[in-house]
Amino acid sequence: MSSVTKSGYWDLMTHKFLLWAVVSLASKAPVAMAPLALVFLSRESPGGYTLGATLASVYVLGEVVGAPLLGTRLACGRMRGQLSAGLMVGALAFGALPLARSASAPVLTVLAFLAGAAPAACPGGIRSVLTRMVADDMVPRALSAEATLTQIVWAAAPGMVVFLALQVDPGAPLLLGALLAATASLLVFRLPEPQPQDPAERAVAPTARTLLSGWPVYLTSAAAMAMLATAELVLPALLEDRDLSVSWSGPLLAGFALTSAAGAFCYGLRTWPGSVRTQSLVFLAVTATFVSLITLLPGLPGIAVALLLAGVFQSGVMVTRNLSLRERLPESAHAAAYSVMYAVQGLGYSLTASLTAVALDLATPSTAILGGVAITLVITVVSAIAERGTAPRPTAEQRTLADADHGPREGNKR
């Protein structure tokens, strides 16, 4: 049975965690605002919406390329400096885009790519800082808090971009992103430098083989993201197909993000039965069910209920996937692995966007959503079989207990 944790979230409310939360919010907000901000920046230029969509795509491509390349270089003892440098370069690129709005398309493309690539290792690195700041039994709660903050940022970002772009200046959202990224770049040095909790873990870059061993987790995360991306991207077409106002897309997606935040928060309140791998599969199956119901339940209320409930359980998928990756790989590889997973999720979203356009030309919106769900479930089965073939890596505490059981002689053979 599940049980309520004794301390809830109160034990997280330390000065270090609150500072981490400020850094996290300041680094995530520019990422959440960037694609839509780039569209508004170019809206009134000669390139119009086409240029804006291109710059948004290039920005995401920069994240996909930068996350694994820079994330694998993160190592204990110098992580803060690397994170700070990436954020500062990103801040400069964000700030340069509004100033160069009248420049040629190639110049803007380079700046958009740099804005996405330079700080791309930060989500994984900052998550790794968090998990090393807290005790092992607090990690699920800490990752739930991180997911809650992320979803709140994603819910608020579109409205903030639209308000600033229309009421202040088309470049204002990007300038705000530059200011926030620069603030995070400076504050990251106030966080504790991550140090290995296990003395056996050396501060060296993880090998490609080590990172690739987490492929089942990456694959499931990307599949789950792709399924929900299908629902999000097809939602306007689905509303139009049912003779509903397309303007409902914004409130529905904002509600989805908020229920995801609520779901992540609730996950951290309790200790749930089963392994995190099992929890992840259950959450994913329930999420897929509710995404499918978007196509079946009638009217706007039916779509809203199904989408909002999908958000509640989707956040559980992402938290448990992070926990699964943490169990599967050694501590020294966590920051790099989180960055690789971030890149794979971005790649999955980008491919889904392309496939969705093709699907809408060949089938109805409902069929496109159900096709995305079916593909996700097939990938999930493959990933689940692969994960069952390998045991989770024991924690440092478990290895210490094992050494004590076997005596000092046995323990020295490691």
Short mmCIF file of C-alpha atoms in Angstrom, two decimals:
data_model
loop_
_atom_site.label_atom_id
_atom_site.label_comp_id
_atom_site.label_asym_id
_atom_site.label_seq_id
_atom_site.Cartn_x
_atom_site.Cartn_y
_atom_site.Cartn_z
CA MET A 1 0.00 0.00 0.00
CA SER A 2 1.07 3.57 -0.51
CA SER A 3 1.77 5.69 2.52
CA VAL A 4 2.08 9.37 3.20
CA THR A 5 5.66 10.43 3.74
CA LYS A 6 6.44 11.64 7.24
CA SER A 7 7.89 14.96 6.29
CA GLY A 8 6.16 15.78 3.01
CA TYR A 9 7.92 18.62 1.20
CA TRP A 10 8.89 20.53 4.33
CA ASP A 11 12.32 18.93 4.59
CA LEU A 12 13.14 20.34 1.15
CA MET A 13 12.48 23.92 2.23
CA THR A 14 16.09 24.76 3.02
CA HIS A 15 18.04 27.82 1.94
CA LYS A 16 19.98 25.70 -0.57
CA PHE A 17 16.84 24.27 -2.14
CA LEU A 18 15.12 27.65 -2.40
CA LEU A 19 18.22 29.06 -4.11
CA TRP A 20 18.24 26.04 -6.42
CA ALA A 21 14.57 26.70 -7.23
CA VAL A 22 15.37 30.30 -8.23
CA VAL A 23 18.22 29.12 -10.49
CA SER A 24 16.00 26.42 -11.98
CA LEU A 25 13.14 28.81 -12.73
CA ALA A 26 15.48 31.43 -14.19
CA SER A 27 17.11 28.87 -16.48
CA LYS A 28 13.87 27.13 -17.56
CA ALA A 29 11.82 30.23 -18.37
CA PRO A 30 13.91 31.28 -21.42
CA VAL A 31 13.61 27.75 -22.82
CA ALA A 32 9.83 27.73 -22.37
CA MET A 33 9.43 31.18 -23.94
CA ALA A 34 11.90 30.88 -26.82
CA PRO A 35 9.95 29.14 -29.66
CA LEU A 36 6.86 31.35 -29.39
CA ALA A 37 9.02 34.43 -28.73
CA LEU A 38 10.93 33.80 -31.97
CA VAL A 39 7.66 33.59 -33.89
CA PHE A 40 6.49 36.95 -32.48
CA LEU A 41 9.90 38.51 -33.13
CA SER A 42 9.63 37.72 -36.85
CA ARG A 43 5.87 38.22 -37.22
CA GLU A 44 6.12 41.74 -38.64
CA SER A 45 9.42 41.21 -40.50
CA PRO A 46 9.64 40.45 -44.23
CA GLY A 47 10.08 36.77 -43.39
CA GLY A 48 6.87 36.75 -41.33
CA TYR A 49 5.60 33.62 -39.66
CA THR A 50 7.65 31.39 -41.96
CA LEU A 51 10.91 32.86 -40.66
CA GLY A 52 9.63 32.68 -37.10
CA ALA A 53 8.77 28.99 -37.44
CA THR A 54 12.18 28.33 -38.99
CA LEU A 55 14.00 30.09 -36.16
CA ALA A 56 11.94 28.15 -33.58
CA SER A 57 12.88 24.87 -35.31
CA VAL A 58 16.55 25.86 -35.41
CA TYR A 59 16.41 26.74 -31.71
CA VAL A 60 15.07 23.26 -30.86
CA LEU A 61 17.71 21.73 -33.14
CA GLY A 62 20.36 23.62 -31.16
CA GLU A 63 19.01 22.06 -27.95
CA VAL A 64 19.05 18.58 -29.49
CA VAL A 65 22.66 18.97 -30.66
CA GLY A 66 23.97 20.86 -27.63
CA ALA A 67 22.48 18.72 -24.86
CA PRO A 68 24.45 15.51 -25.53
CA LEU A 69 27.63 17.24 -26.70
CA LEU A 70 27.89 19.59 -23.72
CA GLY A 71 26.12 17.32 -21.22
CA THR A 72 28.72 14.59 -21.56
CA ARG A 73 31.40 17.08 -20.55
CA LEU A 74 29.78 17.84 -17.20
CA ALA A 75 31.87 16.40 -14.39
CA CYS A 76 32.15 16.78 -10.64
CA GLY A 77 34.40 19.58 -9.45
CA ARG A 78 33.77 21.92 -12.38
CA MET A 79 30.07 21.56 -13.19
CA ARG A 80 29.06 25.01 -11.94
CA GLY A 81 31.55 26.75 -14.21
CA GLN A 82 30.34 24.87 -17.27
CA LEU A 83 26.69 25.53 -16.46
CA SER A 84 27.40 29.22 -15.86
CA ALA A 85 29.29 29.59 -19.14
CA GLY A 86 26.52 27.91 -21.12
CA LEU A 87 23.85 30.10 -19.55
CA MET A 88 25.84 33.29 -20.16
CA VAL A 89 26.46 32.47 -23.83
CA GLY A 90 22.78 31.67 -24.18
CA ALA A 91 21.89 34.98 -22.52
CA LEU A 92 24.06 36.86 -24.99
CA ALA A 93 22.44 35.06 -27.93
CA PHE A 94 18.94 35.75 -26.56
CA GLY A 95 19.79 39.42 -26.13
CA ALA A 96 21.36 39.69 -29.60
CA LEU A 97 18.29 38.36 -31.42
CA PRO A 98 16.03 41.42 -30.81
CA LEU A 99 18.92 43.77 -31.55
CA ALA A 100 19.60 41.99 -34.84
CA ARG A 101 15.96 41.54 -35.88
CA SER A 102 16.58 43.41 -39.14
CA ALA A 103 19.63 41.30 -40.00
CA SER A 104 19.63 38.63 -42.69
CA ALA A 105 18.03 35.25 -42.06
CA PRO A 106 21.38 33.38 -41.81
CA VAL A 107 22.52 35.68 -38.99
CA LEU A 108 19.29 35.17 -37.06
CA THR A 109 19.50 31.43 -37.67
CA VAL A 110 23.00 31.25 -36.17
CA LEU A 111 21.90 33.24 -33.13
CA ALA A 112 18.81 31.05 -32.64
CA PHE A 113 20.92 27.88 -32.85
CA LEU A 114 23.43 29.29 -30.36
CA ALA A 115 20.65 30.33 -27.97
CA GLY A 116 19.38 26.76 -27.97
CA ALA A 117 22.71 24.91 -27.94
CA ALA A 118 24.83 26.84 -25.43
CA PRO A 119 22.67 26.28 -22.31
CA ALA A 120 21.30 22.89 -23.45
CA ALA A 121 23.22 20.94 -20.80
CA CYS A 122 21.68 23.02 -17.99
CA PRO A 123 18.46 21.01 -17.45
CA GLY A 124 20.45 17.83 -16.87
CA GLY A 125 23.19 19.53 -14.90
CA ILE A 126 20.85 21.44 -12.60
CA ARG A 127 18.82 18.27 -11.99
CA SER A 128 22.02 16.46 -11.06
CA VAL A 129 22.90 19.25 -8.62
CA LEU A 130 19.50 18.81 -6.99
CA THR A 131 19.72 15.03 -6.56
CA ARG A 132 23.16 15.36 -4.94
CA MET A 133 21.96 18.10 -2.59
CA VAL A 134 19.42 15.84 -0.90
CA ALA A 135 19.48 12.45 0.80
CA ASP A 136 18.62 9.36 -1.26
CA ASP A 137 15.19 8.96 0.33
CA MET A 138 14.37 12.57 -0.57
CA VAL A 139 15.24 12.26 -4.28
CA PRO A 140 11.73 11.22 -5.48
CA ARG A 141 10.26 14.22 -3.67
CA ALA A 142 12.94 16.53 -5.04
CA LEU A 143 12.35 15.38 -8.62
CA SER A 144 8.60 15.79 -8.11
CA ALA A 145 9.21 19.36 -6.96
CA GLU A 146 11.36 19.97 -10.03
CA ALA A 147 8.63 18.62 -12.34
CA THR A 148 6.07 20.82 -10.60
CA LEU A 149 8.21 23.93 -11.14
CA THR A 150 8.80 22.98 -14.78
CA GLN A 151 5.11 22.58 -15.56
CA ILE A 152 4.24 25.87 -13.84
CA VAL A 153 6.83 27.64 -16.01
CA TRP A 154 5.49 25.98 -19.16
CA ALA A 155 1.92 26.97 -18.23
CA ALA A 156 2.85 30.62 -17.66
CA ALA A 157 5.29 31.09 -20.55
CA PRO A 158 2.87 31.41 -23.53
CA GLY A 159 0.74 34.07 -21.84
CA MET A 160 3.82 35.98 -20.76
CA VAL A 161 5.26 35.93 -24.28
CA VAL A 162 2.01 37.11 -25.88
CA PHE A 163 1.56 39.93 -23.36
CA LEU A 164 5.13 41.23 -23.65
CA ALA A 165 5.28 40.91 -27.44
CA LEU A 166 1.96 42.70 -28.04
CA GLN A 167 1.94 45.21 -25.19
CA VAL A 168 5.63 46.09 -24.84
CA ASP A 169 7.76 45.13 -27.86
CA PRO A 170 8.13 42.05 -30.11
CA GLY A 171 11.66 41.58 -28.78
CA ALA A 172 10.73 42.00 -25.11
CA PRO A 173 10.22 38.25 -24.38
CA LEU A 174 13.71 37.45 -25.67
CA LEU A 175 15.25 40.30 -23.68
CA LEU A 176 13.53 38.97 -20.57
CA GLY A 177 14.90 35.51 -21.40
CA ALA A 178 18.38 37.02 -21.69
CA LEU A 179 18.06 38.70 -18.30
CA LEU A 180 16.83 35.50 -16.63
CA ALA A 181 19.56 33.35 -18.19
CA ALA A 182 22.25 35.83 -17.10
CA THR A 183 20.80 35.86 -13.58
CA ALA A 184 20.90 32.06 -13.44
CA SER A 185 24.46 32.13 -14.76
CA LEU A 186 25.58 34.22 -11.80
CA LEU A 187 23.49 32.50 -9.13
CA VAL A 188 24.61 29.00 -10.09
CA PHE A 189 27.91 29.67 -8.29
CA ARG A 190 25.95 30.05 -5.06
CA LEU A 191 24.87 26.41 -5.31
CA PRO A 192 27.05 23.68 -3.80
CA GLU A 193 29.51 22.11 -6.24
CA PRO A 194 28.24 18.56 -6.86
CA GLN A 195 30.47 15.96 -5.24
CA PRO A 196 30.16 12.18 -5.56
CA GLN A 197 28.34 10.59 -2.62
CA ASP A 198 30.11 7.34 -3.39
CA PRO A 199 33.92 7.59 -3.04
CA ALA A 200 34.26 4.93 -5.71
CA GLU A 201 32.76 7.29 -8.29
CA ARG A 202 35.50 9.25 -10.01
CA ALA A 203 35.04 12.72 -11.47
CA VAL A 204 35.58 11.65 -15.05
CA ALA A 205 33.43 11.94 -18.14
CA PRO A 206 31.22 8.87 -18.59
CA THR A 207 31.88 6.64 -21.58
CA ALA A 208 29.49 6.42 -24.50
CA ARG A 209 28.85 2.78 -23.62
CA THR A 210 27.74 3.76 -20.11
CA LEU A 211 25.37 6.44 -21.40
CA LEU A 212 23.95 4.20 -24.12
CA SER A 213 23.11 1.53 -21.55
CA GLY A 214 20.21 3.75 -20.52
CA TRP A 215 18.59 3.50 -23.97
CA PRO A 216 15.36 1.82 -22.77
CA VAL A 217 14.70 4.77 -20.46
CA TYR A 218 15.52 7.32 -23.16
CA LEU A 219 13.27 5.51 -25.61
CA THR A 220 10.26 5.35 -23.31
CA SER A 221 10.66 9.01 -22.33
CA ALA A 222 10.82 10.08 -25.97
CA ALA A 223 7.81 7.90 -26.83
CA ALA A 224 5.75 9.37 -23.99
CA MET A 225 6.72 12.89 -25.05
CA ALA A 226 5.86 12.11 -28.68
CA MET A 227 2.42 10.77 -27.74
CA LEU A 228 1.56 13.94 -25.87
CA ALA A 229 3.13 16.11 -28.55
CA THR A 230 0.75 14.46 -31.02
CA ALA A 231 -2.22 15.37 -28.84
CA GLU A 232 -1.00 18.96 -28.39
CA LEU A 233 -0.18 19.55 -32.06
CA VAL A 234 -3.37 17.94 -33.35
CA LEU A 235 -5.60 19.64 -30.77
CA PRO A 236 -6.41 22.74 -32.91
CA ALA A 237 -7.32 20.53 -35.88
CA LEU A 238 -9.43 18.29 -33.63
CA LEU A 239 -11.35 21.27 -32.25
CA GLU A 240 -11.94 22.60 -35.74
CA ASP A 241 -13.02 19.16 -36.95
CA ARG A 242 -15.70 19.12 -34.22
CA ASP A 243 -16.86 22.66 -35.03
CA LEU A 244 -15.38 24.06 -31.81
CA SER A 245 -13.43 27.31 -31.53
CA VAL A 246 -9.70 26.88 -32.09
CA SER A 247 -9.15 29.58 -29.45
CA TRP A 248 -9.82 26.91 -26.81
CA SER A 249 -6.41 25.38 -27.61
CA GLY A 250 -4.56 27.87 -25.39
CA PRO A 251 -6.64 27.42 -22.22
CA LEU A 252 -6.73 23.63 -22.67
CA LEU A 253 -2.94 23.36 -23.02
CA ALA A 254 -2.40 25.72 -20.08
CA GLY A 255 -4.75 23.53 -18.04
CA PHE A 256 -2.81 20.46 -19.15
CA ALA A 257 0.43 21.98 -17.86
CA LEU A 258 -1.17 22.95 -14.55
CA THR A 259 -2.64 19.48 -13.97
CA SER A 260 0.80 18.05 -14.79
CA ALA A 261 2.25 20.26 -12.08
CA ALA A 262 -0.43 19.05 -9.66
CA GLY A 263 0.28 15.43 -10.59
CA ALA A 264 4.00 15.81 -10.01
CA PHE A 265 3.37 17.45 -6.65
CA CYS A 266 1.01 14.65 -5.58
CA TYR A 267 3.52 11.97 -6.61
CA GLY A 268 6.04 13.37 -4.15
CA LEU A 269 3.54 13.36 -1.29
CA ARG A 270 3.37 9.57 -1.03
CA THR A 271 5.51 6.47 -1.22
CA TRP A 272 4.03 4.35 -3.98
CA PRO A 273 4.09 0.52 -4.26
CA GLY A 274 6.29 -1.28 -6.77
CA SER A 275 9.51 -0.33 -8.47
CA VAL A 276 9.84 2.95 -10.32
CA ARG A 277 9.94 0.96 -13.57
CA THR A 278 6.55 -0.59 -12.78
CA GLN A 279 5.14 2.75 -11.68
CA SER A 280 6.32 4.32 -14.93
CA LEU A 281 4.60 1.65 -17.05
CA VAL A 282 1.35 2.04 -15.11
CA PHE A 283 1.43 5.84 -15.40
CA LEU A 284 2.19 5.57 -19.11
CA ALA A 285 -0.67 3.14 -19.75
CA VAL A 286 -3.13 5.37 -17.88
CA THR A 287 -1.86 8.46 -19.72
CA ALA A 288 -2.28 6.68 -23.07
CA THR A 289 -5.84 5.75 -22.09
CA PHE A 290 -6.79 9.35 -21.36
CA VAL A 291 -5.08 10.64 -24.51
CA SER A 292 -7.13 8.11 -26.49
CA LEU A 293 -10.30 9.33 -24.78
CA ILE A 294 -9.64 12.80 -26.23
CA THR A 295 -10.79 11.34 -29.55
CA LEU A 296 -13.83 9.53 -28.12
CA LEU A 297 -15.46 11.74 -25.49
CA PRO A 298 -17.97 14.20 -26.98
CA GLY A 299 -17.81 17.97 -27.04
CA LEU A 300 -15.45 20.43 -25.42
CA PRO A 301 -16.04 19.10 -21.87
CA GLY A 302 -15.04 15.59 -22.97
CA ILE A 303 -11.81 16.80 -24.58
CA ALA A 304 -11.02 18.96 -21.55
CA VAL A 305 -11.55 16.18 -18.99
CA ALA A 306 -9.47 13.66 -20.96
CA LEU A 307 -6.61 16.11 -21.61
CA LEU A 308 -6.47 17.36 -18.03
CA LEU A 309 -6.42 13.84 -16.59
CA ALA A 310 -3.71 12.86 -19.09
CA GLY A 311 -1.65 15.74 -17.69
CA VAL A 312 -1.99 14.45 -14.13
CA PHE A 313 -0.49 11.06 -14.98
CA GLN A 314 2.00 12.27 -17.61
CA SER A 315 4.03 14.04 -14.95
CA GLY A 316 4.29 10.74 -13.07
CA VAL A 317 5.81 9.18 -16.18
CA MET A 318 8.52 11.82 -16.38
CA VAL A 319 9.42 11.72 -12.68
CA THR A 320 9.67 7.91 -12.64
CA ARG A 321 11.72 7.91 -15.84
CA ASN A 322 14.24 10.22 -14.17
CA LEU A 323 14.32 7.92 -11.15
CA SER A 324 14.78 4.88 -13.41
CA LEU A 325 17.71 6.50 -15.17
CA ARG A 326 19.25 7.36 -11.81
CA GLU A 327 18.98 3.71 -10.73
CA ARG A 328 20.35 2.35 -13.98
CA LEU A 329 23.52 4.42 -14.35
CA PRO A 330 26.42 5.28 -12.01
CA GLU A 331 26.28 8.62 -10.23
CA SER A 332 29.08 10.12 -12.31
CA ALA A 333 26.95 9.66 -15.44
CA HIS A 334 23.73 11.19 -14.13
CA ALA A 335 24.21 14.76 -15.41
CA ALA A 336 25.25 13.55 -18.87
CA ALA A 337 22.45 10.97 -18.99
CA TYR A 338 19.80 13.55 -18.08
CA SER A 339 21.15 15.74 -20.89
CA VAL A 340 21.01 12.87 -23.38
CA MET A 341 17.42 12.13 -22.35
CA TYR A 342 16.58 15.81 -22.77
CA ALA A 343 18.00 15.73 -26.31
CA VAL A 344 16.15 12.52 -27.19
CA GLN A 345 12.88 14.01 -25.96
CA GLY A 346 13.47 17.10 -28.10
CA LEU A 347 14.24 14.90 -31.10
CA GLY A 348 11.07 12.91 -30.47
CA TYR A 349 9.03 16.09 -30.33
CA SER A 350 10.56 17.41 -33.57
CA LEU A 351 9.97 14.14 -35.45
CA THR A 352 6.42 14.03 -34.10
CA ALA A 353 5.75 17.52 -35.43
CA SER A 354 6.82 16.42 -38.92
CA LEU A 355 4.87 13.14 -38.81
CA THR A 356 1.78 14.90 -37.49
CA ALA A 357 1.68 17.17 -40.53
CA VAL A 358 1.79 14.11 -42.79
CA ALA A 359 -0.84 12.26 -40.73
CA LEU A 360 -3.28 15.16 -40.90
CA ASP A 361 -3.05 15.10 -44.70
CA LEU A 362 -3.86 11.39 -44.80
CA ALA A 363 -6.33 10.90 -41.95
CA THR A 364 -8.65 12.62 -39.49
CA PRO A 365 -7.27 14.32 -36.34
CA SER A 366 -8.73 11.55 -34.16
CA THR A 367 -6.96 8.88 -36.21
CA ALA A 368 -3.69 10.81 -35.99
CA ILE A 369 -3.90 10.91 -32.17
CA LEU A 370 -4.77 7.21 -31.89
CA GLY A 371 -1.89 6.36 -34.23
CA GLY A 372 0.51 8.27 -31.99
CA VAL A 373 -0.79 6.42 -28.93
CA ALA A 374 -0.43 3.03 -30.66
CA ILE A 375 3.17 3.73 -31.67
CA THR A 376 3.99 4.86 -28.15
CA LEU A 377 2.60 1.67 -26.62
CA VAL A 378 4.57 -0.54 -29.02
CA ILE A 379 7.79 1.31 -28.17
CA THR A 380 6.94 1.03 -24.47
CA VAL A 381 6.60 -2.75 -24.70
CA VAL A 382 10.01 -3.02 -26.37
CA SER A 383 11.57 -0.77 -23.72
CA ALA A 384 9.92 -2.66 -20.85
CA ILE A 385 11.29 -5.99 -22.11
CA ALA A 386 14.77 -4.48 -22.42
CA GLU A 387 14.62 -3.03 -18.90
CA ARG A 388 13.60 -6.36 -17.41
CA GLY A 389 16.78 -7.91 -18.76
CA THR A 390 19.01 -5.77 -16.54
CA ALA A 391 18.92 -5.18 -12.80
CA PRO A 392 19.09 -1.65 -11.34
CA ARG A 393 22.49 -0.52 -10.22
CA PRO A 394 22.78 -0.79 -6.41
CA THR A 395 23.03 2.47 -4.49
CA ALA A 396 26.09 3.40 -2.44
CA GLU A 397 24.17 2.53 0.75
CA GLN A 398 23.25 -0.89 -0.60
CA ARG A 399 26.86 -1.59 -1.57
CA THR A 400 28.04 -0.54 1.89
CA LEU A 401 25.57 -2.94 3.51
CA ALA A 402 26.65 -5.70 1.17
CA ASP A 403 30.30 -5.11 2.06
CA ALA A 404 29.43 -5.29 5.75
CA ASP A 405 27.58 -8.58 5.23
CA HIS A 406 30.47 -10.15 3.37
CA GLY A 407 33.20 -8.84 5.63
CA PRO A 408 36.05 -6.46 4.89
CA ARG A 409 37.94 -8.97 2.78
CA GLU A 410 35.07 -9.41 0.34
CA GLY A 411 34.44 -5.71 0.19
CA ASN A 412 38.06 -4.96 -0.77
CA LYS A 413 37.66 -6.92 -3.98
CA ARG A 414 35.63 -4.17 -5.64
#
